[in-house]
CSV table of C-alpha atoms and ligand atoms in Angstrom, one decimal:
chain,number,residue,atom,x,y,z
A,1,MET,CA,88.4,58.1,87.4
A,2,ARG,CA,90.3,61.3,86.6
A,3,CYS,CA,88.8,61.2,83.1
A,4,GLY,CA,85.3,60.6,84.6
A,5,LYS,CA,85.7,63.7,86.7
A,6,MET,CA,86.8,65.8,83.8
A,7,ALA,CA,84.0,64.6,81.7
A,8,ALA,CA,81.5,65.4,84.4
A,9,ALA,CA,82.9,68.9,84.7
A,10,SER,CA,83.0,69.6,81.0
A,11,PRO,CA,79.9,71.7,80.0
A,12,PRO,CA,77.5,70.4,77.3
A,13,ALA,CA,77.2,73.8,75.6
A,14,GLY,CA,79.1,77.1,75.6
A,15,ALA,CA,77.1,79.0,78.2
A,16,PRO,CA,77.9,77.0,81.3
A,17,GLY,CA,81.5,77.0,80.3
A,18,ALA,CA,81.6,80.7,79.9
A,19,TRP,CA,79.8,81.1,83.2
A,20,GLY,CA,82.4,78.9,84.9
A,21,GLY,CA,85.2,80.9,83.3
A,22,ALA,CA,83.7,84.2,84.5
A,23,ARG,CA,83.2,82.8,88.0
A,24,ARG,CA,86.9,81.8,88.1
A,25,ARG,CA,88.0,85.2,86.9
A,26,CYS,CA,85.7,86.8,89.6
A,27,ARG,CA,87.2,84.6,92.3
A,28,ARG,CA,90.7,85.5,91.1
A,29,LEU,CA,89.9,89.2,91.4
A,30,LEU,CA,88.3,88.7,94.8
A,31,TYR,CA,91.6,87.1,96.0
A,32,TRP,CA,93.2,90.5,95.6
A,33,VAL,CA,90.8,92.3,98.0
A,34,PRO,CA,93.0,91.6,101.1
A,35,VAL,CA,96.1,92.9,99.3
A,36,LEU,CA,94.2,96.0,98.2
A,37,PHE,CA,93.0,96.5,101.8
A,38,ILE,CA,96.6,96.4,103.1
A,39,SER,CA,97.8,98.6,100.3
A,40,SER,CA,95.1,101.2,101.0
A,41,ILE,CA,96.0,101.3,104.7
A,42,LEU,CA,99.6,101.7,103.8
A,43,CYS,CA,98.9,104.6,101.4
A,44,TRP,CA,96.7,106.3,104.0
A,45,SER,CA,99.4,105.8,106.7
A,46,TYR,CA,102.0,107.4,104.4
A,47,TYR,CA,99.8,110.4,103.9
A,48,ALA,CA,98.8,110.7,107.6
A,49,TYR,CA,102.3,110.3,108.9
A,50,VAL,CA,104.4,112.3,106.4
A,51,THR,CA,101.9,115.1,105.5
A,52,GLN,CA,99.7,115.4,108.5
A,53,LEU,CA,102.0,114.5,111.4
A,54,CYS,CA,105.5,115.4,110.2
A,55,LEU,CA,105.0,118.3,107.8
A,56,LEU,CA,101.9,119.9,109.3
A,57,THR,CA,102.1,119.1,113.1
A,58,MET,CA,105.7,118.7,114.1
A,59,THR,CA,107.3,122.1,114.9
A,60,ASN,CA,110.8,120.9,115.8
A,61,ILE,CA,112.9,120.7,112.6
A,62,GLY,CA,115.3,118.1,114.1
A,63,GLU,CA,112.5,115.8,115.1
A,64,LYS,CA,110.9,116.3,111.7
A,65,VAL,CA,114.0,115.3,109.8
A,66,VAL,CA,114.8,112.3,111.9
A,67,CYS,CA,111.2,111.0,111.8
A,68,LEU,CA,111.0,111.5,108.0
A,69,VAL,CA,114.3,109.8,107.3
A,70,ALA,CA,113.7,106.8,109.6
A,71,TYR,CA,110.1,106.5,108.4
A,72,HIS,CA,111.1,106.3,104.8
A,73,ILE,CA,113.7,103.5,105.6
A,74,PHE,CA,111.1,101.4,107.3
A,75,PHE,CA,108.5,102.2,104.7
A,76,MET,CA,110.9,101.1,101.9
A,77,LEU,CA,111.9,97.9,103.6
A,78,PHE,CA,108.2,97.1,104.3
A,79,VAL,CA,107.1,97.7,100.7
A,80,TRP,CA,110.0,95.9,99.2
A,81,SER,CA,109.5,92.7,101.3
A,82,TYR,CA,105.7,92.8,100.8
A,83,TRP,CA,106.2,93.2,97.1
A,84,LYS,CA,108.6,90.2,97.0
A,85,THR,CA,106.3,88.0,99.0
A,86,ILE,CA,103.4,88.8,96.7
A,87,PHE,CA,105.1,88.5,93.4
A,88,THR,CA,107.6,85.7,93.9
A,89,LEU,CA,106.2,82.7,92.2
A,90,PRO,CA,106.0,79.6,94.4
A,91,MET,CA,108.3,76.8,93.3
A,92,ASN,CA,106.9,73.6,92.0
A,93,PRO,CA,108.6,70.2,91.9
A,94,SER,CA,111.1,69.7,89.1
A,95,LYS,CA,110.4,67.4,86.3
A,96,GLU,CA,112.2,64.5,87.9
A,97,PHE,CA,109.3,64.2,90.3
A,98,HIS,CA,106.7,64.0,87.5
A,99,LEU,CA,105.6,60.6,86.4
A,100,SER,CA,106.7,59.6,82.9
A,101,TYR,CA,104.1,59.1,80.3
A,102,SER,CA,104.3,55.3,80.6
A,103,ASP,CA,104.1,55.4,84.4
A,104,LYS,CA,101.0,57.6,84.1
A,105,GLU,CA,99.4,55.2,81.7
A,106,SER,CA,100.1,52.1,83.8
A,107,LEU,CA,98.9,54.0,86.9
A,108,GLU,CA,95.6,54.7,85.3
A,109,ARG,CA,95.3,51.2,83.9
A,110,GLU,CA,96.0,49.5,87.2
A,111,PRO,CA,93.3,49.3,89.8
A,112,ARG,CA,94.2,50.8,93.1
A,113,GLY,CA,96.3,48.3,94.9
A,114,GLU,CA,99.7,46.7,95.1
A,115,SER,CA,100.4,46.9,91.4
A,116,GLN,CA,99.6,50.6,91.4
A,117,GLN,CA,101.8,51.1,94.4
A,118,GLU,CA,104.6,49.3,92.6
A,119,VAL,CA,104.5,51.8,89.8
A,120,LEU,CA,104.9,54.7,92.3
A,121,ARG,CA,107.6,52.8,94.2
A,122,ARG,CA,109.5,52.4,90.9
A,123,ALA,CA,109.0,56.0,90.0
A,124,ALA,CA,110.3,57.2,93.4
A,125,LYS,CA,113.2,54.8,93.5
A,126,ASP,CA,115.9,57.3,92.5
A,127,LEU,CA,114.4,60.3,94.1
A,128,PRO,CA,115.6,61.9,97.4
A,129,ILE,CA,112.5,61.2,99.3
A,130,TYR,CA,112.4,60.4,103.0
A,131,THR,CA,108.8,61.2,104.0
A,132,ARG,CA,105.8,59.0,103.6
A,133,THR,CA,102.0,59.1,104.1
A,134,MET,CA,100.4,58.0,107.3
A,135,SER,CA,100.1,54.5,105.9
A,136,GLY,CA,103.7,54.4,104.8
A,137,ALA,CA,103.0,55.0,101.2
A,138,ILE,CA,104.9,57.1,98.7
A,139,ARG,CA,103.4,60.6,98.7
A,140,TYR,CA,101.7,61.1,95.4
A,141,CYS,CA,99.7,64.0,94.1
A,142,ASP,CA,96.8,62.7,92.0
A,143,ARG,CA,96.0,66.2,90.7
A,144,CYS,CA,99.6,67.1,89.5
A,145,GLN,CA,100.5,63.5,88.8
A,146,LEU,CA,103.8,63.7,90.5
A,147,VAL,CA,105.7,62.1,93.4
A,148,LYS,CA,105.7,64.7,96.1
A,149,PRO,CA,109.2,65.8,97.3
A,150,ASP,CA,109.6,66.0,101.1
A,151,ARG,CA,107.8,69.0,102.7
A,152,CYS,CA,105.9,69.6,99.4
A,153,HIS,CA,102.1,69.9,99.6
A,154,HIS,CA,99.3,70.5,97.1
A,155,CYS,CA,97.7,73.9,97.6
A,156,SER,CA,94.0,73.8,96.8
A,157,VAL,CA,93.9,77.6,96.1
A,158,CYS,CA,96.8,77.6,93.7
A,159,ASP,CA,95.9,74.1,92.5
A,160,LYS,CA,99.6,73.2,92.3
A,161,CYS,CA,102.1,71.3,94.4
A,162,ILE,CA,104.3,73.9,96.3
A,163,LEU,CA,107.8,73.1,97.5
A,164,LYS,CA,108.2,73.4,101.3
A,165,MET,CA,104.7,74.8,101.5
A,166,ASP,CA,104.1,76.8,104.7
A,167,HIS,CA,100.5,78.0,104.1
A,168,HIS,CA,98.5,79.9,101.5
A,169,CYS,CA,98.3,83.5,102.7
A,170,PRO,CA,95.3,85.6,101.6
A,171,TRP,CA,97.1,88.8,102.7
A,172,VAL,CA,99.7,88.4,100.0
A,173,ASN,CA,97.4,86.4,97.7
A,174,ASN,CA,100.2,83.9,97.3
A,175,CYS,CA,101.5,80.6,98.6
A,176,VAL,CA,104.2,81.0,101.2
A,177,GLY,CA,106.8,78.3,100.6
A,178,PHE,CA,110.4,77.6,99.8
A,179,SER,CA,110.8,80.4,97.2
A,180,ASN,CA,109.4,83.3,99.4
A,181,TYR,CA,109.4,82.2,103.0
A,182,LYS,CA,112.3,84.4,103.8
A,183,PHE,CA,110.5,87.4,102.2
A,184,PHE,CA,107.4,86.6,104.2
A,185,LEU,CA,109.4,86.6,107.5
A,186,LEU,CA,111.0,89.9,106.6
A,187,PHE,CA,107.6,91.3,105.6
A,188,LEU,CA,106.3,90.4,109.1
A,189,ALA,CA,109.4,91.9,110.7
A,190,TYR,CA,109.4,95.2,108.8
A,191,SER,CA,105.7,95.7,109.0
A,192,LEU,CA,106.0,95.2,112.8
A,193,LEU,CA,108.8,97.6,113.0
A,194,TYR,CA,106.9,100.1,110.8
A,195,CYS,CA,103.9,99.9,113.1
A,196,ILE,CA,106.0,100.2,116.3
A,197,PHE,CA,107.9,103.2,114.9
A,198,ILE,CA,104.7,105.0,114.0
A,199,ALA,CA,103.1,104.3,117.4
A,200,ALA,CA,106.2,105.3,119.3
A,201,THR,CA,106.7,108.6,117.4
A,202,ASP,CA,102.9,109.4,117.3
A,203,LEU,CA,102.4,108.7,121.0
A,204,GLN,CA,103.1,112.2,122.3
A,205,TYR,CA,100.8,113.8,119.7
A,206,PHE,CA,98.1,111.2,120.5
A,207,ILE,CA,98.3,112.2,124.2
A,208,LYS,CA,98.0,115.9,123.1
A,209,PHE,CA,94.9,115.0,121.2
A,210,TRP,CA,93.2,113.9,124.4
A,211,THR,CA,94.5,116.9,126.4
A,212,ASN,CA,93.4,119.4,123.7
A,213,GLY,CA,97.1,120.3,123.0
A,214,LEU,CA,96.7,120.0,119.2
A,215,PRO,CA,95.4,122.7,116.9
A,216,ASP,CA,91.8,122.1,115.8
A,217,THR,CA,92.5,120.9,112.2
A,218,GLN,CA,91.8,117.6,110.4
A,219,ALA,CA,95.4,116.5,111.2
A,220,LYS,CA,94.4,115.7,114.8
A,221,PHE,CA,92.0,112.9,113.6
A,222,HIS,CA,94.7,111.4,111.3
A,223,ILE,CA,97.1,111.4,114.3
A,224,MET,CA,94.5,109.7,116.5
A,225,PHE,CA,93.6,107.0,113.9
A,226,LEU,CA,97.2,106.5,113.0
A,227,PHE,CA,98.1,105.6,116.6
A,228,PHE,CA,95.1,103.2,116.9
A,229,ALA,CA,95.9,101.5,113.7
A,230,ALA,CA,99.6,101.2,114.4
A,231,ALA,CA,99.0,99.8,117.9
A,232,MET,CA,96.4,97.4,116.8
A,233,PHE,CA,98.5,96.0,114.0
A,234,SER,CA,101.6,95.8,116.2
A,235,VAL,CA,99.8,93.5,118.6
A,236,SER,CA,98.6,91.1,115.9
A,237,LEU,CA,101.8,91.2,113.9
A,238,SER,CA,104.0,90.6,117.0
A,239,SER,CA,102.2,87.3,117.8
A,240,LEU,CA,102.4,86.1,114.2
A,241,PHE,CA,106.0,87.1,113.9
A,242,GLY,CA,106.8,85.4,117.2
A,243,TYR,CA,105.2,82.2,116.0
A,244,HIS,CA,107.1,82.2,112.7
A,245,CYS,CA,110.4,82.9,114.6
A,246,TRP,CA,109.7,79.8,116.7
A,247,LEU,CA,109.0,77.8,113.5
A,248,VAL,CA,112.3,78.9,111.9
A,249,SER,CA,114.2,78.0,115.1
A,250,LYS,CA,112.7,74.5,114.9
A,251,ASN,CA,112.9,74.3,111.1
A,252,LYS,CA,109.2,73.5,110.8
A,253,SER,CA,106.5,74.8,108.5
A,254,THR,CA,103.0,75.7,109.6
A,255,LEU,CA,101.6,72.6,108.0
A,256,GLU,CA,104.2,70.4,109.8
A,257,VAL,CA,103.0,71.8,113.1
A,258,PHE,CA,99.5,70.4,112.4
A,259,ARG,CA,100.8,67.2,110.8
A,260,ALA,CA,104.3,66.1,111.8
A,261,PRO,CA,106.3,64.7,108.9
A,262,ILE,CA,106.3,60.9,108.7
A,263,PHE,CA,109.6,59.3,107.8
A,264,ARG,CA,110.0,55.8,106.6
A,265,HIS,CA,109.8,54.3,110.0
A,266,ARG,CA,108.5,56.9,112.3
A,267,THR,CA,106.8,60.2,112.7
A,268,ASP,CA,109.2,62.8,113.9
A,269,LYS,CA,108.0,66.4,114.5
A,270,ASN,CA,111.6,67.6,114.7
A,271,GLY,CA,112.9,65.5,111.9
A,272,PHE,CA,114.1,68.5,109.9
A,273,SER,CA,115.6,70.3,112.8
A,274,LEU,CA,119.4,70.6,112.7
A,275,GLY,CA,119.9,72.9,115.7
A,276,PHE,CA,119.1,76.6,116.0
A,277,SER,CA,122.0,78.1,114.1
A,278,LYS,CA,121.7,75.7,111.1
A,279,ASN,CA,117.9,76.0,111.1
A,280,LEU,CA,118.3,79.7,110.8
A,281,ARG,CA,120.7,79.4,107.9
A,282,GLN,CA,118.3,77.0,106.1
A,283,VAL,CA,116.0,80.0,105.6
A,284,PHE,CA,118.4,83.0,105.6
A,285,GLY,CA,121.5,81.5,104.0
A,286,ASP,CA,125.2,81.4,104.9
A,287,GLU,CA,125.9,85.0,104.0
A,288,LYS,CA,124.8,87.3,106.8
A,289,LYS,CA,124.9,90.5,104.6
A,290,TYR,CA,121.8,89.2,102.8
A,291,TRP,CA,119.8,88.2,105.9
A,292,LEU,CA,118.0,91.5,106.4
A,293,LEU,CA,117.3,92.1,102.7
A,294,PRO,CA,114.4,90.6,100.7
A,295,VAL,CA,116.8,88.8,98.2
A,296,PHE,CA,116.7,85.1,97.9
A,297,SER,CA,119.4,83.4,100.0
A,298,SER,CA,117.8,80.3,101.4
A,299,LEU,CA,119.8,77.1,101.2
A,300,GLY,CA,119.0,74.1,99.1
A,301,ASP,CA,116.9,73.4,96.1
A,302,GLY,CA,113.5,73.0,97.8
A,303,CYS,CA,113.1,69.4,96.7
A,304,SER,CA,115.4,67.7,99.3
A,305,PHE,CA,116.3,68.7,102.8
A,306,PRO,CA,118.9,67.6,105.3
A,307,THR,CA,117.3,65.7,108.2
A,308,CYS,CA,118.7,65.0,111.6
A,309,LEU,CA,117.7,61.4,111.2
A,310,VAL,CA,120.3,60.8,108.5
A,311,ASN,CA,122.8,63.2,110.0
A,312,GLN,CA,126.1,61.6,110.8
A,313,ASP,CA,128.1,64.7,110.5
A,314,PRO,CA,130.2,65.3,113.6
A,315,GLU,CA,129.8,69.0,113.1
A,316,GLN,CA,126.2,68.6,113.8
A,317,ALA,CA,126.5,67.5,117.4
A,318,SER,CA,123.3,69.3,118.3
A,319,THR,CA,121.2,66.6,116.9
A,320,PRO,CA,118.6,65.6,119.6
A,321,GLY,CA,120.0,62.7,121.6
A,322,GLY,CA,116.9,60.5,121.2
A,323,LEU,CA,117.4,60.5,117.4
A,324,ASN,CA,121.0,59.3,117.4
A,325,SER,CA,120.1,55.9,118.6
A,326,THR,CA,117.5,55.6,115.9
A,327,SER,CA,119.7,56.7,113.1
A,328,LYS,CA,122.2,54.0,114.2
A,329,ASN,CA,119.6,51.4,113.7
A,330,GLU,CA,118.5,52.8,110.4
A,331,ASN,CA,121.9,53.3,108.9
A,332,HIS,CA,121.1,50.8,106.2
A,333,LEU,CA,118.1,52.8,105.1
A,334,PHE,CA,119.7,56.2,104.6
A,335,PRO,CA,122.8,57.4,102.8
A,336,ALA,CA,126.2,56.8,104.3
A,337,LYS,CA,127.1,60.3,103.1
A,338,PRO,CA,125.4,62.9,105.3
A,339,LEU,CA,123.4,65.6,103.7
A,340,ARG,CA,124.9,68.9,104.2
A,341,ASP,CA,123.1,72.2,104.7
A,342,SER,CA,124.0,73.8,101.4
A,343,GLN,CA,123.6,70.6,99.4
A,344,SER,CA,121.6,71.5,96.4
A,345,HIS,CA,122.7,69.0,93.8
A,346,LEU,CA,121.0,65.9,95.2
A,347,LEU,CA,119.0,65.4,92.1
A,348,THR,CA,122.0,65.4,89.9
A,349,ASP,CA,123.8,62.8,92.1
A,350,THR,CA,121.5,60.0,91.1
A,351,GLN,CA,124.1,57.3,91.9
A,352,SER,CA,124.1,57.9,95.6
A,353,TRP,CA,120.3,57.9,95.7
A,354,SER,CA,120.1,54.7,93.7
A,355,GLU,CA,122.3,53.1,96.4
A,356,ILE,CA,120.1,54.2,99.2
A,357,SER,CA,116.9,53.1,97.7
A,358,ALA,CA,118.3,49.8,96.6
A,359,LYS,CA,119.3,48.8,100.1
A,360,PRO,CA,115.9,48.8,101.8
A,361,GLU,CA,114.5,46.8,98.9
A,362,LYS,CA,117.0,44.0,99.7
A,363,GLY,CA,116.5,44.1,103.4
A,364,LYS,CA,112.8,44.1,103.2
A,365,VAL,CA,112.2,40.9,105.2
A,366,GLY,CA,110.9,41.8,108.6
A,367,MET,CA,110.1,45.4,107.6
A,368,SER,CA,106.7,46.7,107.8
A,369,ASN,CA,105.2,46.4,104.3
A,370,PRO,CA,104.3,49.9,103.6
A,371,ALA,CA,101.0,50.1,101.8
A,372,LEU,CA,101.7,52.5,99.0
A,373,THR,CA,98.4,54.2,98.8
A,374,MET,CA,97.5,57.6,97.4
A,375,GLU,CA,97.8,60.5,99.7
A,376,ASN,CA,95.0,63.0,99.4
A,377,GLU,CA,96.2,66.4,100.6
A,378,THR,CA,94.6,69.7,100.0
B,1,ZN,ZN1,99.6,68.7,93.4
B,2,ZN,ZN1,98.5,78.5,97.3
């Protein structure tokens, strides 16, 4: 089927292929338009604030110095976090999740059905995977030919599977996921602070504009538009930033809000939530000195995540009460050893995962027989 698609897509002669390539390149260039738009506004705001407002309009030296120093701090943090969000490559599943050559062959050979599901079940046997498709199947990406790790999704724009995918953001022309989610949050926070700072310091000059208190130069128009732009962006950024703060506090991704993660036996929209403080540390890390800087400090490897369903750590008493009873009943399904926050070696510890996956296989009588079908996610 995959081969059929490829054959249909392959051009008979050179011209259509060249046309397709040019179209793809054009599309890739167009994806940069929103980034160019933001960058242009940023450059103009720099000129308008530094030159027109601070250097040409402010008369008080003290105010001028304070505004220029504070402005440049916000500007630098904003640009740094924006840059990191754009240019940090999204992380893809490691090679353990890719099907072996023989598995790929047998998957293509088998008709879709129980035998094909068996191949996937065997491939996923030693992997730290808790989530399933709606039908209870192993999550498999037909396009990348890999077993999807928990919280991983295929991005149709990047055409790749992205670890802990949050969303594809056109404003940064990049996928926001495990590798750059912290940078994205800081970008939202610093851009919001940047706008609020500009609006607050520009306000008195904006009022002077309307009361004819400004000299009649072109600076007055920069000052007026600067206030409008800063206020407008502050409103939209604050709602987006507030929403992502809520997501972090619940340890959810944007995609998980729309479709709650499905675990082996139940759907649980708060399945990855470990309590506010631990959720925060999942994204920002254990060392507070790195929290406000756009340097990578998130916990884990992006392929496996601690869940409150398997949590038996007494330290994590904040686990929602309703889930404790379930985890007791499902002890035989999950590792006896709880997953810790900073655990990032799950893939190397294949012994423990083999034990987990072996147990449910034995106790399968009476369990729902998960139909391991392909999951189509875009
Ligand atoms: Zn994929
Ligand atoms: Zn993407």
